[in-house]
GROMACS .gro file of C-alpha atoms in nm:
model
  338
    1UNK     CA    1   0.034   0.049  -1.405
    2UNK     CA    2  -0.247  -0.166  -1.265
    3UNK     CA    3  -0.319  -0.186  -0.893
    4UNK     CA    4  -0.208  -0.552  -0.880
    5UNK     CA    5   0.055  -0.674  -1.129
    6UNK     CA    6   0.160  -1.038  -1.156
    7UNK     CA    7   0.427  -1.091  -1.423
    8UNK     CA    8   0.568  -1.429  -1.532
    9UNK     CA    9   0.550  -1.573  -1.181
   10UNK     CA   10   0.666  -1.929  -1.118
   11UNK     CA   11   0.677  -2.100  -0.781
   12UNK     CA   12   0.853  -2.433  -0.741
   13UNK     CA   13   0.854  -2.666  -0.443
   14UNK     CA   14   1.126  -2.922  -0.374
   15UNK     CA   15   1.046  -3.256  -0.213
   16UNK     CA   16   1.282  -3.534  -0.106
   17UNK     CA   17   1.255  -3.852  -0.312
   18UNK     CA   18   1.255  -4.154  -0.080
   19UNK     CA   19   1.409  -4.462  -0.247
   20UNK     CA   20   1.300  -4.821  -0.185
   21UNK     CA   21   1.521  -5.063   0.005
   22UNK     CA   22   1.757  -5.028   0.301
   23UNK     CA   23   2.072  -4.992   0.088
   24UNK     CA   24   1.928  -4.708  -0.118
   25UNK     CA   25   1.795  -4.543   0.196
   26UNK     CA   26   2.144  -4.548   0.350
   27UNK     CA   27   2.284  -4.391   0.033
   28UNK     CA   28   2.062  -4.088   0.089
   29UNK     CA   29   2.275  -4.002   0.393
   30UNK     CA   30   2.543  -3.896   0.146
   31UNK     CA   31   2.351  -3.808  -0.167
   32UNK     CA   32   1.986  -3.711  -0.203
   33UNK     CA   33   1.756  -3.689  -0.502
   34UNK     CA   34   1.471  -3.440  -0.515
   35UNK     CA   35   1.162  -3.371  -0.720
   36UNK     CA   36   1.067  -3.016  -0.811
   37UNK     CA   37   0.704  -2.935  -0.875
   38UNK     CA   38   0.574  -2.616  -1.034
   39UNK     CA   39   0.270  -2.513  -0.833
   40UNK     CA   40   0.251  -2.189  -1.034
   41UNK     CA   41   0.397  -2.180  -1.384
   42UNK     CA   42   0.472  -1.852  -1.570
   43UNK     CA   43   0.154  -1.685  -1.446
   44UNK     CA   44   0.069  -1.327  -1.549
   45UNK     CA   45  -0.238  -1.110  -1.489
   46UNK     CA   46  -0.329  -0.761  -1.371
   47UNK     CA   47  -0.615  -0.628  -1.158
   48UNK     CA   48  -0.741  -0.272  -1.135
   49UNK     CA   49  -0.835  -0.103  -0.808
   50UNK     CA   50  -1.192  -0.180  -0.702
   51UNK     CA   51  -1.234  -0.493  -0.915
   52UNK     CA   52  -1.421  -0.798  -0.787
   53UNK     CA   53  -1.228  -1.097  -0.921
   54UNK     CA   54  -1.311  -1.465  -0.891
   55UNK     CA   55  -0.987  -1.666  -0.889
   56UNK     CA   56  -1.089  -2.024  -0.960
   57UNK     CA   57  -0.946  -2.360  -1.057
   58UNK     CA   58  -0.964  -2.728  -0.960
   59UNK     CA   59  -0.798  -2.864  -0.648
   60UNK     CA   60  -0.420  -2.836  -0.679
   61UNK     CA   61  -0.438  -2.573  -0.954
   62UNK     CA   62  -0.217  -2.326  -0.763
   63UNK     CA   63  -0.482  -2.088  -0.624
   64UNK     CA   64  -0.368  -2.095  -0.261
   65UNK     CA   65  -0.004  -2.068  -0.364
   66UNK     CA   66  -0.087  -1.755  -0.566
   67UNK     CA   67  -0.277  -1.598  -0.275
   68UNK     CA   68   0.015  -1.671  -0.041
   69UNK     CA   69   0.254  -1.496  -0.280
   70UNK     CA   70   0.018  -1.199  -0.320
   71UNK     CA   71  -0.009  -1.168   0.058
   72UNK     CA   72   0.368  -1.196   0.110
   73UNK     CA   73   0.375  -1.535   0.282
   74UNK     CA   74   0.563  -1.701  -0.006
   75UNK     CA   75   0.830  -1.565  -0.240
   76UNK     CA   76   0.810  -1.654  -0.612
   77UNK     CA   77   1.088  -1.865  -0.759
   78UNK     CA   78   1.089  -1.631  -1.059
   79UNK     CA   79   0.882  -1.335  -1.176
   80UNK     CA   80   0.748  -1.027  -1.001
   81UNK     CA   81   0.440  -0.923  -0.802
   82UNK     CA   82   0.338  -0.569  -0.710
   83UNK     CA   83   0.024  -0.492  -0.507
   84UNK     CA   84  -0.053  -0.123  -0.472
   85UNK     CA   85   0.312  -0.018  -0.528
   86UNK     CA   86   0.425  -0.275  -0.269
   87UNK     CA   87   0.637  -0.585  -0.324
   88UNK     CA   88   0.457  -0.807  -0.070
   89UNK     CA   89   0.748  -1.014   0.066
   90UNK     CA   90   0.991  -0.720   0.078
   91UNK     CA   91   0.761  -0.480   0.266
   92UNK     CA   92   0.575  -0.720   0.492
   93UNK     CA   93   0.453  -0.473   0.755
   94UNK     CA   94   0.332  -0.220   0.501
   95UNK     CA   95   0.169  -0.498   0.301
   96UNK     CA   96  -0.004  -0.638   0.612
   97UNK     CA   97  -0.167  -0.299   0.669
   98UNK     CA   98  -0.278  -0.291   0.306
   99UNK     CA   99  -0.455  -0.629   0.293
  100UNK     CA  100  -0.727  -0.825   0.469
  101UNK     CA  101  -0.739  -1.204   0.448
  102UNK     CA  102  -1.022  -1.445   0.529
  103UNK     CA  103  -0.963  -1.821   0.507
  104UNK     CA  104  -1.282  -2.024   0.538
  105UNK     CA  105  -1.102  -2.312   0.706
  106UNK     CA  106  -0.846  -2.118   0.915
  107UNK     CA  107  -0.943  -1.875   1.187
  108UNK     CA  108  -0.760  -1.559   1.294
  109UNK     CA  109  -0.982  -1.518   1.602
  110UNK     CA  110  -0.875  -1.593   1.959
  111UNK     CA  111  -1.081  -1.887   2.080
  112UNK     CA  112  -1.137  -1.753   2.432
  113UNK     CA  113  -1.189  -1.382   2.364
  114UNK     CA  114  -1.530  -1.225   2.299
  115UNK     CA  115  -1.555  -1.019   1.981
  116UNK     CA  116  -1.545  -0.688   2.171
  117UNK     CA  117  -1.198  -0.774   2.304
  118UNK     CA  118  -1.089  -0.914   1.968
  119UNK     CA  119  -1.174  -0.583   1.800
  120UNK     CA  120  -0.970  -0.399   2.063
  121UNK     CA  121  -0.676  -0.636   2.016
  122UNK     CA  122  -0.671  -0.574   1.641
  123UNK     CA  123  -0.712  -0.198   1.692
  124UNK     CA  124  -0.385  -0.196   1.885
  125UNK     CA  125  -0.209  -0.430   1.642
  126UNK     CA  126  -0.290  -0.207   1.345
  127UNK     CA  127  -0.267   0.125   1.536
  128UNK     CA  128  -0.618   0.225   1.427
  129UNK     CA  129  -0.732   0.571   1.539
  130UNK     CA  130  -1.029   0.596   1.774
  131UNK     CA  131  -1.256   0.770   1.523
  132UNK     CA  132  -1.189   0.521   1.241
  133UNK     CA  133  -1.213   0.229   1.486
  134UNK     CA  134  -1.554   0.331   1.620
  135UNK     CA  135  -1.684   0.406   1.271
  136UNK     CA  136  -1.580   0.066   1.137
  137UNK     CA  137  -1.696  -0.136   1.438
  138UNK     CA  138  -2.037   0.031   1.435
  139UNK     CA  139  -2.070  -0.025   1.059
  140UNK     CA  140  -1.969  -0.393   1.069
  141UNK     CA  141  -2.183  -0.471   1.373
  142UNK     CA  142  -2.484  -0.327   1.192
  143UNK     CA  143  -2.421  -0.465   0.842
  144UNK     CA  144  -2.316  -0.811   0.964
  145UNK     CA  145  -2.578  -0.824   1.241
  146UNK     CA  146  -2.326  -0.897   1.516
  147UNK     CA  147  -2.508  -0.733   1.810
  148UNK     CA  148  -2.626  -1.064   1.957
  149UNK     CA  149  -2.280  -1.222   1.995
  150UNK     CA  150  -2.036  -0.935   2.062
  151UNK     CA  151  -1.986  -1.046   2.423
  152UNK     CA  152  -1.967  -1.420   2.356
  153UNK     CA  153  -1.631  -1.604   2.343
  154UNK     CA  154  -1.548  -1.718   1.991
  155UNK     CA  155  -1.569  -2.085   2.094
  156UNK     CA  156  -1.943  -2.038   2.160
  157UNK     CA  157  -2.021  -1.889   1.820
  158UNK     CA  158  -2.189  -2.074   1.535
  159UNK     CA  159  -2.006  -2.123   1.206
  160UNK     CA  160  -2.199  -1.838   1.044
  161UNK     CA  161  -2.128  -1.604   1.335
  162UNK     CA  162  -1.756  -1.690   1.323
  163UNK     CA  163  -1.738  -1.613   0.952
  164UNK     CA  164  -1.906  -1.276   1.000
  165UNK     CA  165  -1.659  -1.204   1.279
  166UNK     CA  166  -1.367  -1.306   1.054
  167UNK     CA  167  -1.483  -1.061   0.788
  168UNK     CA  168  -1.516  -0.777   1.038
  169UNK     CA  169  -1.168  -0.836   1.182
  170UNK     CA  170  -1.010  -0.862   0.835
  171UNK     CA  171  -1.162  -0.527   0.735
  172UNK     CA  172  -1.122  -0.338   1.062
  173UNK     CA  173  -0.810  -0.149   0.943
  174UNK     CA  174  -0.960  -0.044   0.607
  175UNK     CA  175  -0.742  -0.258   0.377
  176UNK     CA  176  -0.742  -0.172   0.008
  177UNK     CA  177  -0.726  -0.542  -0.091
  178UNK     CA  178  -0.938  -0.826   0.050
  179UNK     CA  179  -0.842  -1.189  -0.015
  180UNK     CA  180  -1.128  -1.435   0.044
  181UNK     CA  181  -1.055  -1.810   0.042
  182UNK     CA  182  -1.376  -2.018   0.061
  183UNK     CA  183  -1.553  -1.758   0.280
  184UNK     CA  184  -1.894  -1.929   0.269
  185UNK     CA  185  -1.788  -2.292   0.312
  186UNK     CA  186  -2.033  -2.483   0.531
  187UNK     CA  187  -2.270  -2.188   0.575
  188UNK     CA  188  -2.646  -2.196   0.530
  189UNK     CA  189  -2.820  -2.020   0.241
  190UNK     CA  190  -2.925  -1.712   0.441
  191UNK     CA  191  -2.578  -1.645   0.586
  192UNK     CA  192  -2.417  -1.699   0.244
  193UNK     CA  193  -2.650  -1.445   0.089
  194UNK     CA  194  -2.579  -1.190   0.366
  195UNK     CA  195  -2.203  -1.227   0.325
  196UNK     CA  196  -2.226  -1.185  -0.053
  197UNK     CA  197  -2.433  -0.869  -0.015
  198UNK     CA  198  -2.190  -0.735   0.245
  199UNK     CA  199  -1.886  -0.786   0.020
  200UNK     CA  200  -2.055  -0.613  -0.273
  201UNK     CA  201  -2.169  -0.319  -0.059
  202UNK     CA  202  -1.819  -0.285   0.086
  203UNK     CA  203  -1.671  -0.278  -0.264
  204UNK     CA  204  -1.924  -0.017  -0.375
  205UNK     CA  205  -1.869   0.208  -0.073
  206UNK     CA  206  -1.492   0.181  -0.021
  207UNK     CA  207  -1.368   0.057  -0.362
  208UNK     CA  208  -1.201  -0.237  -0.190
  209UNK     CA  209  -1.035  -0.472  -0.439
  210UNK     CA  210  -1.162  -0.826  -0.378
  211UNK     CA  211  -0.998  -1.151  -0.491
  212UNK     CA  212  -1.220  -1.451  -0.418
  213UNK     CA  213  -1.116  -1.816  -0.442
  214UNK     CA  214  -1.395  -2.069  -0.401
  215UNK     CA  215  -1.551  -2.385  -0.540
  216UNK     CA  216  -1.899  -2.240  -0.486
  217UNK     CA  217  -1.983  -2.088  -0.823
  218UNK     CA  218  -2.284  -1.910  -0.674
  219UNK     CA  219  -2.034  -1.697  -0.477
  220UNK     CA  220  -1.855  -1.611  -0.800
  221UNK     CA  221  -2.178  -1.528  -0.983
  222UNK     CA  222  -2.317  -1.312  -0.701
  223UNK     CA  223  -1.998  -1.126  -0.604
  224UNK     CA  224  -1.758  -1.105  -0.897
  225UNK     CA  225  -1.754  -0.915  -1.226
  226UNK     CA  226  -1.448  -1.098  -1.361
  227UNK     CA  227  -1.315  -1.455  -1.359
  228UNK     CA  228  -0.954  -1.574  -1.373
  229UNK     CA  229  -0.922  -1.951  -1.415
  230UNK     CA  230  -0.595  -2.138  -1.366
  231UNK     CA  231  -0.506  -2.505  -1.397
  232UNK     CA  232  -0.176  -2.679  -1.333
  233UNK     CA  233  -0.040  -2.340  -1.230
  234UNK     CA  234  -0.107  -2.183  -1.570
  235UNK     CA  235  -0.355  -1.914  -1.674
  236UNK     CA  236  -0.635  -2.077  -1.873
  237UNK     CA  237  -0.896  -1.801  -1.894
  238UNK     CA  238  -0.942  -1.434  -1.798
  239UNK     CA  239  -1.286  -1.291  -1.882
  240UNK     CA  240  -1.567  -1.078  -1.749
  241UNK     CA  241  -1.851  -1.277  -1.592
  242UNK     CA  242  -2.075  -1.180  -1.887
  243UNK     CA  243  -1.825  -1.314  -2.142
  244UNK     CA  244  -1.776  -1.626  -1.933
  245UNK     CA  245  -2.146  -1.709  -1.931
  246UNK     CA  246  -2.162  -1.684  -2.311
  247UNK     CA  247  -1.962  -2.007  -2.327
  248UNK     CA  248  -2.281  -2.188  -2.229
  249UNK     CA  249  -2.488  -2.060  -2.522
  250UNK     CA  250  -2.398  -2.352  -2.751
  251UNK     CA  251  -2.661  -2.566  -2.578
  252UNK     CA  252  -2.962  -2.535  -2.351
  253UNK     CA  253  -3.194  -2.754  -2.148
  254UNK     CA  254  -3.563  -2.801  -2.209
  255UNK     CA  255  -3.804  -2.953  -1.959
  256UNK     CA  256  -4.118  -3.096  -2.118
  257UNK     CA  257  -4.425  -3.191  -1.912
  258UNK     CA  258  -4.692  -3.418  -2.060
  259UNK     CA  259  -5.052  -3.482  -1.955
  260UNK     CA  260  -4.989  -3.857  -1.976
  261UNK     CA  261  -4.684  -4.078  -2.003
  262UNK     CA  262  -4.506  -4.067  -2.342
  263UNK     CA  263  -4.194  -4.219  -2.486
  264UNK     CA  264  -3.886  -3.990  -2.499
  265UNK     CA  265  -3.863  -3.753  -2.794
  266UNK     CA  266  -3.647  -3.892  -3.074
  267UNK     CA  267  -3.506  -3.578  -3.239
  268UNK     CA  268  -3.146  -3.544  -3.370
  269UNK     CA  269  -2.948  -3.297  -3.159
  270UNK     CA  270  -3.127  -3.357  -2.830
  271UNK     CA  271  -3.033  -3.601  -2.553
  272UNK     CA  272  -3.246  -3.699  -2.257
  273UNK     CA  273  -3.082  -3.623  -1.921
  274UNK     CA  274  -3.374  -3.696  -1.688
  275UNK     CA  275  -3.680  -3.916  -1.727
  276UNK     CA  276  -3.971  -3.889  -1.486
  277UNK     CA  277  -4.318  -4.035  -1.549
  278UNK     CA  278  -4.474  -3.714  -1.683
  279UNK     CA  279  -4.167  -3.493  -1.720
  280UNK     CA  280  -3.862  -3.530  -1.944
  281UNK     CA  281  -3.549  -3.311  -1.942
  282UNK     CA  282  -3.334  -3.285  -2.257
  283UNK     CA  283  -2.996  -3.138  -2.341
  284UNK     CA  284  -3.033  -2.957  -2.674
  285UNK     CA  285  -2.759  -2.863  -2.921
  286UNK     CA  286  -2.849  -2.499  -2.996
  287UNK     CA  287  -2.679  -2.505  -3.338
  288UNK     CA  288  -2.868  -2.815  -3.456
  289UNK     CA  289  -3.199  -2.746  -3.284
  290UNK     CA  290  -3.288  -2.379  -3.225
  291UNK     CA  291  -3.583  -2.328  -2.994
  292UNK     CA  292  -3.838  -2.256  -3.270
  293UNK     CA  293  -3.730  -2.573  -3.454
  294UNK     CA  294  -3.767  -2.771  -3.132
  295UNK     CA  295  -4.127  -2.655  -3.093
  296UNK     CA  296  -4.206  -2.760  -3.450
  297UNK     CA  297  -4.032  -3.096  -3.400
  298UNK     CA  298  -4.253  -3.213  -3.113
  299UNK     CA  299  -4.517  -3.443  -3.267
  300UNK     CA  300  -4.876  -3.320  -3.251
  301UNK     CA  301  -4.974  -3.649  -3.090
  302UNK     CA  302  -4.778  -3.553  -2.777
  303UNK     CA  303  -5.004  -3.367  -2.533
  304UNK     CA  304  -4.757  -3.113  -2.388
  305UNK     CA  305  -4.886  -2.919  -2.087
  306UNK     CA  306  -4.570  -2.722  -2.007
  307UNK     CA  307  -4.233  -2.650  -2.166
  308UNK     CA  308  -3.949  -2.474  -1.983
  309UNK     CA  309  -3.617  -2.355  -2.125
  310UNK     CA  310  -3.316  -2.354  -1.893
  311UNK     CA  311  -2.975  -2.204  -1.966
  312UNK     CA  312  -2.668  -2.392  -1.838
  313UNK     CA  313  -2.568  -2.299  -1.484
  314UNK     CA  314  -2.227  -2.143  -1.427
  315UNK     CA  315  -2.124  -2.461  -1.240
  316UNK     CA  316  -2.174  -2.663  -1.558
  317UNK     CA  317  -1.971  -2.421  -1.768
  318UNK     CA  318  -1.687  -2.449  -1.518
  319UNK     CA  319  -1.707  -2.830  -1.514
  320UNK     CA  320  -1.680  -2.839  -1.893
  321UNK     CA  321  -1.376  -2.610  -1.883
  322UNK     CA  322  -1.209  -2.826  -1.618
  323UNK     CA  323  -1.278  -3.134  -1.829
  324UNK     CA  324  -1.133  -2.971  -2.141
  325UNK     CA  325  -0.815  -2.868  -1.957
  326UNK     CA  326  -0.762  -3.220  -1.823
  327UNK     CA  327  -0.821  -3.126  -1.460
  328UNK     CA  328  -0.798  -3.391  -1.196
  329UNK     CA  329  -0.448  -3.488  -1.303
  330UNK     CA  330  -0.163  -3.427  -1.066
  331UNK     CA  331  -0.078  -3.058  -1.040
  332UNK     CA  332   0.236  -2.949  -1.214
  333UNK     CA  333   0.514  -3.142  -1.381
  334UNK     CA  334   0.758  -3.326  -1.158
  335UNK     CA  335   1.121  -3.268  -1.252
  336UNK     CA  336   1.380  -3.511  -1.120
  337UNK     CA  337   1.691  -3.333  -0.991
  338UNK     CA  338   1.997  -3.419  -0.789
   0.00000   0.00000   0.00000
C-alpha cells in the first residue's frame, strides 16, 4: 500500500438556489431548491513516501478541496483517503501530528508574538521533546536565515520573513507530510530560490513527503519530481516531471538575429511570434521543420549574425494542457435537486 492513497473520491457542495420574484421567494420558506456541485469528481491517485509532487490545475479545479480532505478538514462525499495508515477526518489529532501545512495567503502565526515565543507555543501544542525542539529550531534558524528576526513580532516581519517563519512552524514537529499551497506567492526571486532549496534539502534529509499546489511553474520545476494535474475535479494527468516536459518537444522556438533589417522568413511550418528591428522570434513545428532543415531553409541573402534555439517553458506546456481540457469554464457540473 502506498503512503498516501486516494480512491474514487468525490466531494459535493450544496448551495441554495434563490428564485426571482417575491412570490417565489416566499415559497422557499416551505420548499427549497438546491444545486449540487462536484468540486472533486471520482479522483484517484497514490503517492509514495518521500515523493515531491506538484498538484496543479486551473482556478476552481478542486486543488484546495483535495488538500482540505487530505488534511482532515473536509470529509469526502464518497470514496476513501488514507495518509500514512491514518484516515484524516477520523483520527484528527493523530493526523495533525503527522502533517505540516503552509498556506501562502493564510497565516498560522500569532500577529503579536515574536518567533521565539511562537516556537515555544507550538512546542507545547505538539508536545515536542526538548532535544528534538532545540535540534529543529537551530536547524531552521540556520537554513532559513532567521537569526535577524527571531525577536521581532510577526506584524513587523516582511512577507519573505513571514513565509520562512511559516515553514519553520509547520515543520517544527517533524511531520511526515508537508502540504504547501502557494508558498512563494508575492516573494522576490532570492527568497523564492531559498525556499525551494530548503524544501528539497528537507526532503533529502528527512524523506518528508511534499505535496505542492501553485500557479508558479518555476516552483514545480525546481521542487517536484512528479506532476498531478486535475481539472473540473477530475484527474487529467499524472507523470514524472521528465515525461511532462516531453510534451513540449513537438515544437521549438528559434530566435534569429540579423546584421540589418530583413523581412520575416516565409517558410512553411514556422510562425513569427515576435518582430523586432534586427531580431525575429519564430515558433517552429518540429515535425515539419527539424533544426537542420531550418538552417538550410534560411536564404543565403539573409545575413544572420546569431541563431538561438529555445525549448518551450513548462508554463507554456501547462497553458496548452489547460486549453485542451477546456479550462476556464465553471468548475464542476451543477445538478438541480429538491
